[in-house]
mmCIF file of C-alpha atoms and ligand atoms in Angstrom:
data_model
loop_
_atom_site.group_PDB
_atom_site.id
_atom_site.type_symbol
_atom_site.label_atom_id
_atom_site.label_comp_id
_atom_site.label_asym_id
_atom_site.label_seq_id
_atom_site.Cartn_x
_atom_site.Cartn_y
_atom_site.Cartn_z
ATOM 1 C CA MET J 209 -9.989 -21.797 13.753
ATOM 2 C CA GLU J 210 -13.052 -20.034 15.282
ATOM 3 C CA ASN J 211 -10.827 -17.364 16.746
ATOM 4 C CA TYR J 212 -9.846 -15.966 13.305
ATOM 5 C CA GLN J 213 -12.566 -13.321 13.828
ATOM 6 C CA LYS J 214 -11.123 -12.222 17.167
ATOM 7 C CA ILE J 215 -7.544 -12.229 15.827
ATOM 8 C CA ILE J 216 -8.333 -10.118 12.745
ATOM 9 C CA GLU J 217 -10.436 -7.717 14.854
ATOM 10 C CA ASP J 218 -7.636 -7.237 17.367
ATOM 11 C CA ILE J 219 -4.996 -6.564 14.700
ATOM 12 C CA TYR J 220 -7.394 -4.303 12.779
ATOM 13 C CA LEU J 221 -8.082 -2.168 15.877
ATOM 14 C CA ASN J 222 -4.395 -2.126 16.709
ATOM 15 C CA LEU J 223 -3.455 -0.821 13.233
ATOM 16 C CA LYS J 224 -6.492 1.281 12.339
ATOM 17 C CA ASN J 225 -5.250 4.504 13.900
ATOM 18 C CA VAL J 226 -1.532 3.922 13.521
ATOM 19 C CA ASN J 227 0.204 6.761 11.663
ATOM 20 C CA ASP J 228 0.569 5.475 8.091
ATOM 21 C CA PRO J 229 3.542 7.084 6.302
ATOM 22 C CA GLY J 230 2.459 5.551 2.979
ATOM 23 C CA LYS J 231 1.018 7.349 -0.054
ATOM 24 C CA VAL J 232 -2.005 6.514 -2.198
ATOM 25 C CA ALA J 233 -0.843 5.779 -5.787
ATOM 26 C CA ASN J 234 -1.675 8.660 -8.101
ATOM 27 C CA TYR J 235 0.486 7.942 -11.160
ATOM 28 C CA ILE J 236 -2.778 6.457 -12.440
ATOM 29 C CA PRO J 237 -4.834 9.593 -11.685
ATOM 30 C CA GLU J 238 -8.105 7.742 -11.054
ATOM 31 C CA LEU J 239 -6.513 5.662 -8.260
ATOM 32 C CA GLY J 240 -5.650 8.893 -6.432
ATOM 33 C CA THR J 241 -9.358 9.627 -5.896
ATOM 34 C CA VAL J 242 -9.773 6.701 -3.451
ATOM 35 C CA SER J 243 -10.060 7.513 0.269
ATOM 36 C CA ALA J 244 -6.836 6.662 2.105
ATOM 37 C CA ASP J 245 -8.822 5.565 5.190
ATOM 38 C CA ASN J 246 -10.256 2.418 3.654
ATOM 39 C CA PHE J 247 -9.108 -0.622 5.597
ATOM 40 C CA GLY J 248 -10.624 -4.058 5.111
ATOM 41 C CA ILE J 249 -9.693 -7.662 5.779
ATOM 42 C CA ASN J 250 -11.191 -11.015 4.858
ATOM 43 C CA ILE J 251 -9.970 -14.518 5.544
ATOM 44 C CA THR J 252 -11.705 -17.495 3.923
ATOM 45 C CA ASP J 253 -10.619 -21.017 4.736
ATOM 46 C CA ILE J 254 -10.826 -24.059 2.474
ATOM 47 C CA HIS J 255 -14.055 -25.104 4.254
ATOM 48 C CA ARG J 256 -15.556 -21.781 2.978
ATOM 49 C CA LYS J 257 -15.699 -20.246 6.453
ATOM 50 C CA SER J 258 -15.255 -16.543 5.924
ATOM 51 C CA PHE J 259 -14.348 -13.839 8.474
ATOM 52 C CA SER J 260 -14.295 -10.094 7.748
ATOM 53 C CA ILE J 261 -13.602 -6.779 9.397
ATOM 54 C CA GLY J 262 -13.704 -3.138 8.210
ATOM 55 C CA ASP J 263 -14.207 -2.341 4.514
ATOM 56 C CA ALA J 264 -14.039 -5.990 3.446
ATOM 57 C CA ASP J 265 -17.052 -5.753 1.128
ATOM 58 C CA LYS J 266 -16.105 -2.535 -0.702
ATOM 59 C CA LYS J 267 -14.837 -3.116 -4.225
ATOM 60 C CA PHE J 268 -11.473 -1.621 -5.168
ATOM 61 C CA SER J 269 -9.061 -1.637 -8.113
ATOM 62 C CA ILE J 270 -7.099 -4.887 -7.824
ATOM 63 C CA GLN J 271 -4.332 -3.722 -10.210
ATOM 64 C CA SER J 272 -1.384 -6.150 -10.174
ATOM 65 C CA ILE J 273 -3.294 -8.769 -8.195
ATOM 66 C CA SER J 274 -4.916 -9.476 -11.578
ATOM 67 C CA LYS J 275 -1.512 -10.754 -12.751
ATOM 68 C CA ILE J 276 -2.229 -14.009 -10.864
ATOM 69 C CA LEU J 277 -5.496 -14.384 -12.784
ATOM 70 C CA THR J 278 -4.049 -13.662 -16.215
ATOM 71 C CA LEU J 279 -1.154 -16.049 -15.478
ATOM 72 C CA THR J 280 -3.611 -18.755 -14.375
ATOM 73 C CA LEU J 281 -5.681 -18.525 -17.541
ATOM 74 C CA ALA J 282 -2.566 -18.453 -19.767
ATOM 75 C CA TYR J 283 -1.147 -21.469 -17.876
ATOM 76 C CA GLN J 284 -4.438 -23.338 -18.385
ATOM 77 C CA LEU J 285 -4.272 -22.615 -22.113
ATOM 78 C CA GLU J 286 -0.556 -23.110 -22.819
ATOM 79 C CA GLY J 287 0.720 -25.489 -20.138
ATOM 80 C CA GLU J 288 4.525 -25.632 -19.750
ATOM 81 C CA GLU J 289 5.056 -24.002 -23.187
ATOM 82 C CA LEU J 290 4.259 -20.734 -21.411
ATOM 83 C CA TRP J 291 7.707 -20.617 -19.786
ATOM 84 C CA LYS J 292 9.315 -20.171 -23.210
ATOM 85 C CA ARG J 293 7.835 -16.646 -23.197
ATOM 86 C CA VAL J 294 8.369 -15.611 -19.568
ATOM 87 C CA ASP J 295 10.827 -16.754 -16.885
ATOM 88 C CA VAL J 296 10.217 -17.631 -13.219
ATOM 89 C CA GLU J 297 13.099 -15.763 -11.545
ATOM 90 C CA PRO J 298 12.762 -12.898 -9.061
ATOM 91 C CA SER J 299 13.776 -9.637 -10.717
ATOM 92 C CA GLY J 300 14.899 -7.742 -7.601
ATOM 93 C CA ASN J 301 13.781 -4.608 -9.427
ATOM 94 C CA PRO J 302 10.725 -2.321 -9.296
ATOM 95 C CA PHE J 303 7.509 -3.591 -10.899
ATOM 96 C CA ASN J 304 7.748 -1.269 -13.905
ATOM 97 C CA SER J 305 11.483 -1.597 -14.589
ATOM 98 C CA LEU J 306 12.901 -1.816 -18.122
ATOM 99 C CA LEU J 307 16.415 -2.553 -16.923
ATOM 100 C CA GLN J 308 16.871 -6.320 -17.395
ATOM 101 C CA LEU J 309 14.906 -6.708 -20.613
ATOM 102 C CA GLU J 310 17.756 -5.781 -22.926
ATOM 103 C CA ALA J 311 20.218 -8.271 -21.392
ATOM 104 C CA ASP J 312 17.455 -10.913 -21.290
ATOM 105 C CA PHE J 313 16.523 -10.408 -24.995
ATOM 106 C CA GLY J 314 12.948 -9.372 -24.221
ATOM 107 C CA LYS J 315 12.088 -12.363 -22.023
ATOM 108 C CA PRO J 316 10.683 -10.927 -18.770
ATOM 109 C CA ARG J 317 12.064 -12.339 -15.514
ATOM 110 C CA ASN J 318 8.636 -13.400 -14.229
ATOM 111 C CA PRO J 319 4.883 -13.005 -14.897
ATOM 112 C CA PHE J 320 4.301 -10.645 -11.938
ATOM 113 C CA ILE J 321 6.398 -7.674 -13.052
ATOM 114 C CA ASN J 322 4.663 -5.445 -15.605
ATOM 115 C CA ALA J 323 6.864 -6.722 -18.456
ATOM 116 C CA GLY J 324 5.884 -10.324 -17.707
ATOM 117 C CA ALA J 325 2.191 -9.572 -17.301
ATOM 118 C CA ILE J 326 2.196 -7.719 -20.632
ATOM 119 C CA VAL J 327 3.647 -10.810 -22.362
ATOM 120 C CA ILE J 328 1.005 -12.964 -20.614
ATOM 121 C CA CYS J 329 -1.705 -10.605 -21.946
ATOM 122 C CA ASP J 330 -0.243 -11.044 -25.427
ATOM 123 C CA VAL J 331 -0.438 -14.854 -25.013
ATOM 124 C CA LEU J 332 -4.091 -14.521 -23.947
ATOM 125 C CA ILE J 333 -4.995 -12.290 -26.896
ATOM 126 C CA SER J 334 -3.624 -14.975 -29.225
ATOM 127 C CA HIS J 335 -5.942 -17.565 -27.614
ATOM 128 C CA LEU J 336 -9.154 -15.659 -26.832
ATOM 129 C CA LYS J 337 -11.846 -14.549 -29.255
ATOM 130 C CA ASN J 338 -12.987 -11.599 -27.140
ATOM 131 C CA PRO J 339 -10.138 -11.148 -24.652
ATOM 132 C CA LYS J 340 -11.804 -8.715 -22.222
ATOM 133 C CA GLU J 341 -15.124 -10.521 -22.159
ATOM 134 C CA ASP J 342 -13.579 -14.008 -22.047
ATOM 135 C CA PHE J 343 -11.175 -13.066 -19.241
ATOM 136 C CA LEU J 344 -14.005 -11.520 -17.209
ATOM 137 C CA ASN J 345 -16.083 -14.674 -17.686
ATOM 138 C CA PHE J 346 -13.126 -16.785 -16.552
ATOM 139 C CA CYS J 347 -12.900 -14.663 -13.369
ATOM 140 C CA LYS J 348 -16.656 -14.940 -12.734
ATOM 141 C CA ASP J 349 -16.441 -18.694 -13.178
ATOM 142 C CA ILE J 350 -13.652 -19.244 -10.640
ATOM 143 C CA CYS J 351 -15.162 -16.693 -8.222
ATOM 144 C CA HIS J 352 -18.643 -18.278 -8.354
ATOM 145 C CA ASN J 353 -19.841 -14.683 -8.689
ATOM 146 C CA ASN J 354 -21.359 -12.947 -11.703
ATOM 147 C CA ASN J 355 -21.145 -9.513 -10.116
ATOM 148 C CA LEU J 356 -17.636 -8.670 -11.376
ATOM 149 C CA ALA J 357 -16.695 -5.774 -13.656
ATOM 150 C CA TYR J 358 -13.830 -3.651 -14.948
ATOM 151 C CA SER J 359 -13.710 0.053 -14.137
ATOM 152 C CA ASP J 360 -13.652 1.889 -17.468
ATOM 153 C CA LYS J 361 -12.572 5.036 -15.629
ATOM 154 C CA VAL J 362 -9.461 3.391 -14.147
ATOM 155 C CA ALA J 363 -8.563 1.634 -17.416
ATOM 156 C CA GLN J 364 -8.908 4.867 -19.418
ATOM 157 C CA SER J 365 -6.986 6.825 -16.790
ATOM 158 C CA GLU J 366 -4.078 4.381 -17.052
ATOM 159 C CA LYS J 367 -4.277 4.389 -20.850
ATOM 160 C CA GLU J 368 -3.713 8.145 -20.861
ATOM 161 C CA THR J 369 -0.690 7.995 -18.548
ATOM 162 C CA GLY J 370 0.818 4.511 -19.061
ATOM 163 C CA PHE J 371 3.982 5.674 -20.793
ATOM 164 C CA ARG J 372 6.280 3.152 -19.108
ATOM 165 C CA ASN J 373 4.033 0.225 -19.978
ATOM 166 C CA THR J 374 3.892 1.494 -23.558
ATOM 167 C CA ALA J 375 7.699 1.592 -23.593
ATOM 168 C CA LEU J 376 7.900 -1.929 -22.101
ATOM 169 C CA CYS J 377 5.498 -3.380 -24.643
ATOM 170 C CA ASN J 378 7.251 -1.767 -27.612
ATOM 171 C CA PHE J 379 10.668 -2.820 -26.321
ATOM 172 C CA ILE J 380 9.578 -6.451 -25.860
ATOM 173 C CA LYS J 381 7.985 -6.416 -29.311
ATOM 174 C CA SER J 382 11.321 -5.341 -30.784
ATOM 175 C CA PHE J 383 12.701 -8.714 -29.564
ATOM 176 C CA GLY J 384 9.752 -10.578 -31.096
ATOM 177 C CA ASN J 385 8.177 -11.590 -27.771
ATOM 178 C CA ILE J 386 4.909 -9.678 -28.409
ATOM 179 C CA LYS J 387 2.936 -11.223 -31.280
ATOM 180 C CA ASN J 388 -0.118 -8.959 -31.367
ATOM 181 C CA LYS J 389 -0.559 -5.215 -31.885
ATOM 182 C CA VAL J 390 0.949 -3.132 -29.062
ATOM 183 C CA GLU J 391 -2.293 -1.060 -28.715
ATOM 184 C CA ASP J 392 -4.391 -4.213 -28.333
ATOM 185 C CA VAL J 393 -2.035 -5.775 -25.790
ATOM 186 C CA LEU J 394 -1.885 -2.597 -23.686
ATOM 187 C CA ASP J 395 -5.638 -2.029 -23.849
ATOM 188 C CA PHE J 396 -6.234 -5.574 -22.576
ATOM 189 C CA TYR J 397 -3.515 -5.249 -19.903
ATOM 190 C CA PHE J 398 -4.973 -1.962 -18.586
ATOM 191 C CA TYR J 399 -8.444 -3.508 -18.384
ATOM 192 C CA THR J 400 -7.234 -6.596 -16.502
ATOM 193 C CA CYS J 401 -5.611 -4.261 -13.931
ATOM 194 C CA ALA J 402 -8.852 -2.263 -13.669
ATOM 195 C CA LEU J 403 -10.866 -5.228 -12.439
ATOM 196 C CA GLU J 404 -12.685 -4.376 -9.194
ATOM 197 C CA LEU J 405 -13.261 -6.871 -6.371
ATOM 198 C CA SER J 406 -13.727 -6.615 -2.609
ATOM 199 C CA CYS J 407 -11.485 -8.358 -0.060
ATOM 200 C CA ALA J 408 -14.166 -11.024 0.463
ATOM 201 C CA GLU J 409 -14.428 -11.605 -3.308
ATOM 202 C CA LEU J 410 -10.641 -11.750 -3.701
ATOM 203 C CA SER J 411 -10.341 -14.407 -0.990
ATOM 204 C CA GLN J 412 -13.019 -16.393 -2.804
ATOM 205 C CA ILE J 413 -11.439 -16.067 -6.261
ATOM 206 C CA PHE J 414 -8.070 -17.395 -5.046
ATOM 207 C CA LEU J 415 -9.383 -20.431 -3.167
ATOM 208 C CA PHE J 416 -8.189 -22.586 -6.066
ATOM 209 C CA LEU J 417 -4.594 -21.866 -4.933
ATOM 210 C CA ALA J 418 -5.320 -23.014 -1.365
ATOM 211 C CA ASP J 419 -7.702 -25.913 -1.939
ATOM 212 C CA ASP J 420 -6.707 -28.840 -4.196
ATOM 213 C CA HIS J 421 -10.371 -29.883 -4.443
ATOM 214 C CA PHE J 422 -11.674 -26.475 -5.558
ATOM 215 C CA LEU J 423 -13.975 -26.564 -8.588
ATOM 216 C CA CYS J 424 -15.058 -23.590 -10.685
ATOM 217 C CA GLN J 425 -18.741 -22.942 -11.512
ATOM 218 C CA LYS J 426 -18.391 -25.217 -14.531
ATOM 219 C CA GLY J 427 -17.412 -28.058 -12.169
ATOM 220 C CA LYS J 428 -13.769 -28.220 -13.322
ATOM 221 C CA THR J 429 -10.467 -27.754 -11.494
ATOM 222 C CA VAL J 430 -8.766 -24.443 -12.301
ATOM 223 C CA LEU J 431 -5.133 -25.659 -12.304
ATOM 224 C CA THR J 432 -3.589 -29.058 -11.649
ATOM 225 C CA GLU J 433 -2.073 -29.536 -8.186
ATOM 226 C CA SER J 434 1.389 -29.191 -9.683
ATOM 227 C CA GLN J 435 0.482 -25.984 -11.559
ATOM 228 C CA ALA J 436 -1.044 -24.460 -8.392
ATOM 229 C CA LYS J 437 2.192 -25.298 -6.541
ATOM 230 C CA ARG J 438 4.149 -23.435 -9.196
ATOM 231 C CA VAL J 439 1.923 -20.350 -9.157
ATOM 232 C CA ASN J 440 2.242 -20.218 -5.351
ATOM 233 C CA ALA J 441 6.028 -20.573 -5.683
ATOM 234 C CA ILE J 442 6.217 -17.627 -8.090
ATOM 235 C CA MET J 443 4.033 -15.582 -5.713
ATOM 236 C CA LEU J 444 6.399 -16.340 -2.832
ATOM 237 C CA THR J 445 9.510 -15.390 -4.790
ATOM 238 C CA CYS J 446 8.210 -12.611 -7.075
ATOM 239 C CA GLY J 447 4.847 -11.325 -5.752
ATOM 240 C CA PHE J 448 6.248 -8.139 -4.227
ATOM 241 C CA TYR J 449 8.933 -7.199 -6.775
ATOM 242 C CA ASP J 450 12.027 -5.895 -4.995
ATOM 243 C CA GLU J 451 10.285 -6.441 -1.661
ATOM 244 C CA SER J 452 9.523 -10.133 -2.208
ATOM 245 C CA GLY J 453 12.271 -11.260 0.175
ATOM 246 C CA GLU J 454 11.014 -8.846 2.826
ATOM 247 C CA PHE J 455 7.429 -10.117 2.499
ATOM 248 C CA ALA J 456 8.515 -13.763 2.746
ATOM 249 C CA PHE J 457 10.738 -12.864 5.721
ATOM 250 C CA ARG J 458 8.041 -10.960 7.596
ATOM 251 C CA VAL J 459 4.869 -12.825 6.585
ATOM 252 C CA GLY J 460 5.970 -16.276 5.392
ATOM 253 C CA LEU J 461 3.203 -16.822 2.815
ATOM 254 C CA PRO J 462 2.953 -16.656 -0.985
ATOM 255 C CA GLY J 463 1.276 -13.337 -1.785
ATOM 256 C CA LYS J 464 0.626 -10.666 -4.384
ATOM 257 C CA SER J 465 0.086 -6.947 -4.077
ATOM 258 C CA GLY J 466 -1.461 -4.258 -6.260
ATOM 259 C CA VAL J 467 -1.040 -0.486 -6.348
ATOM 260 C CA GLY J 468 -4.734 -0.159 -5.450
ATOM 261 C CA GLY J 469 -3.537 -1.141 -1.939
ATOM 262 C CA GLY J 470 -4.704 -4.755 -1.931
ATOM 263 C CA ILE J 471 -2.653 -7.775 -0.862
ATOM 264 C CA VAL J 472 -3.725 -11.400 -1.221
ATOM 265 C CA ALA J 473 -1.831 -14.142 0.613
ATOM 266 C CA ILE J 474 -2.336 -17.881 0.366
ATOM 267 C CA HIS J 475 -1.771 -20.584 2.942
ATOM 268 C CA PRO J 476 -1.891 -23.753 0.793
ATOM 269 C CA ASP J 477 -4.321 -26.357 2.230
ATOM 270 C CA ASN J 478 -5.576 -23.799 4.734
ATOM 271 C CA TYR J 479 -6.868 -20.335 3.747
ATOM 272 C CA VAL J 480 -6.732 -17.203 1.609
ATOM 273 C CA ILE J 481 -6.377 -13.848 3.372
ATOM 274 C CA THR J 482 -6.907 -10.450 1.722
ATOM 275 C CA VAL J 483 -6.122 -7.005 3.124
ATOM 276 C CA TRP J 484 -6.901 -3.627 1.571
ATOM 277 C CA SER J 485 -5.413 -0.325 2.693
ATOM 278 C CA PRO J 486 -4.610 2.131 -0.151
ATOM 279 C CA LYS J 487 -1.526 3.881 1.235
ATOM 280 C CA LEU J 488 1.609 2.294 -0.246
ATOM 281 C CA ASN J 489 5.180 2.054 1.008
ATOM 282 C CA PRO J 490 8.021 3.240 -1.276
ATOM 283 C CA LYS J 491 8.131 -0.172 -3.045
ATOM 284 C CA GLY J 492 4.469 0.132 -4.080
ATOM 285 C CA ASN J 493 3.033 -2.344 -1.543
ATOM 286 C CA SER J 494 0.315 -1.527 1.015
ATOM 287 C CA TYR J 495 1.981 -0.280 4.214
ATOM 288 C CA LYS J 496 -0.748 -1.429 6.601
ATOM 289 C CA GLY J 497 -1.430 -4.534 4.525
ATOM 290 C CA MET J 498 2.131 -5.791 5.058
ATOM 291 C CA HIS J 499 1.986 -4.953 8.775
ATOM 292 C CA PHE J 500 -1.394 -6.635 9.164
ATOM 293 C CA LEU J 501 -0.212 -9.868 7.568
ATOM 294 C CA GLU J 502 3.018 -9.901 9.545
ATOM 295 C CA GLN J 503 1.063 -9.616 12.792
ATOM 296 C CA PHE J 504 -1.473 -12.204 11.615
ATOM 297 C CA THR J 505 1.025 -14.977 10.848
ATOM 298 C CA THR J 506 3.052 -14.096 13.939
ATOM 299 C CA GLN J 507 0.046 -14.227 16.300
ATOM 300 C CA THR J 508 -1.504 -17.360 14.780
ATOM 301 C CA GLY J 509 1.861 -19.060 14.365
ATOM 302 C CA ILE J 510 0.563 -20.318 11.011
ATOM 303 C CA SER J 511 2.706 -19.745 7.953
ATOM 304 C CA ILE J 512 4.302 -22.076 5.422
ATOM 305 C CA PHE J 513 7.541 -22.140 7.422
HETATM 306 O O1 DON D 754 0.898 -1.308 -14.764
HETATM 307 C C1 DON D 754 0.779 -0.662 -13.729
HETATM 308 O O2 DON D 754 1.617 0.167 -13.387
HETATM 309 C C2 DON D 754 -0.448 -0.907 -12.873
HETATM 310 N N1 DON D 754 -1.594 -1.137 -13.703
HETATM 311 C C3 DON D 754 -0.245 -2.079 -11.959
HETATM 312 C C4 DON D 754 0.987 -1.958 -11.080
HETATM 313 C C5 DON D 754 0.858 -2.623 -9.755
HETATM 314 O O3 DON D 754 -0.212 -2.845 -9.242
HETATM 315 C C6 DON D 754 2.137 -2.878 -9.042
HETATM 316 N N2 DON D 754 1.860 -3.431 -7.732
HETATM 317 N N3 DON D 754 2.203 -3.280 -6.648
#
């Protein structure tokens, strides 16, 4: 495993100057201010050996990667009851689509599309006294790191332009699958997306999905082994929206992307790998991030398949 450093360096150098046809997301105006040249990678194995290259310690907006964290906390709190509110099927549609909700009577296909994550945020609001503060503390606890924060700028920027999410939340509420006030649910959702972590911190925060023996700062397991299996399964089938099949085909690991340009991928019982490169392909996933991970699992010959 010592050659992880050499492998990530080689792929990084190989991809660094490749022409990237992707585009930095700017539908959330604040995200558009990030330099397109950022490129960082971290891999942390279950023995806590960590290898980095490039901008691996720069914090960035994790956006939809936070959907794994909100799902995890809701799953901890609700157990299997949670699946009455959100399904576990791939949607085959873009992350912000409204299309299937009407036929599905307001039950989102999975917790990783915006509709599903909004319902998960509603579940959390019903459980938590101070949702933003409590969720941040949960993240600090599983990351073993108190230096985590939301970006107010990014959250406010999305609040001013999040018309589709507003439509989604109202539409789901019309079916009775949002219990709290739409404004409160959206405010919480926008803040969870505006969480900022570096690649190295993201690898650390998701170790609980790779390592069955992982304990949070409070000395407890985060999910049961069976729950972690299920979260990984949803990542494999739904983590990249209508590009989930392509990611599984090319990379062969459960993963999750965000429009900030981050991708986290898990090799259960082995490692967590995180890549950040802000330019996105037309499906909203990091162009170089996908290429990096494809080359990584191909060169190492290590994937779940
Ligand atoms: O709700 C949104 O549109 C963003 N806050 C998150 C979308 C996202 O990251 C999709 N990921 N690839």
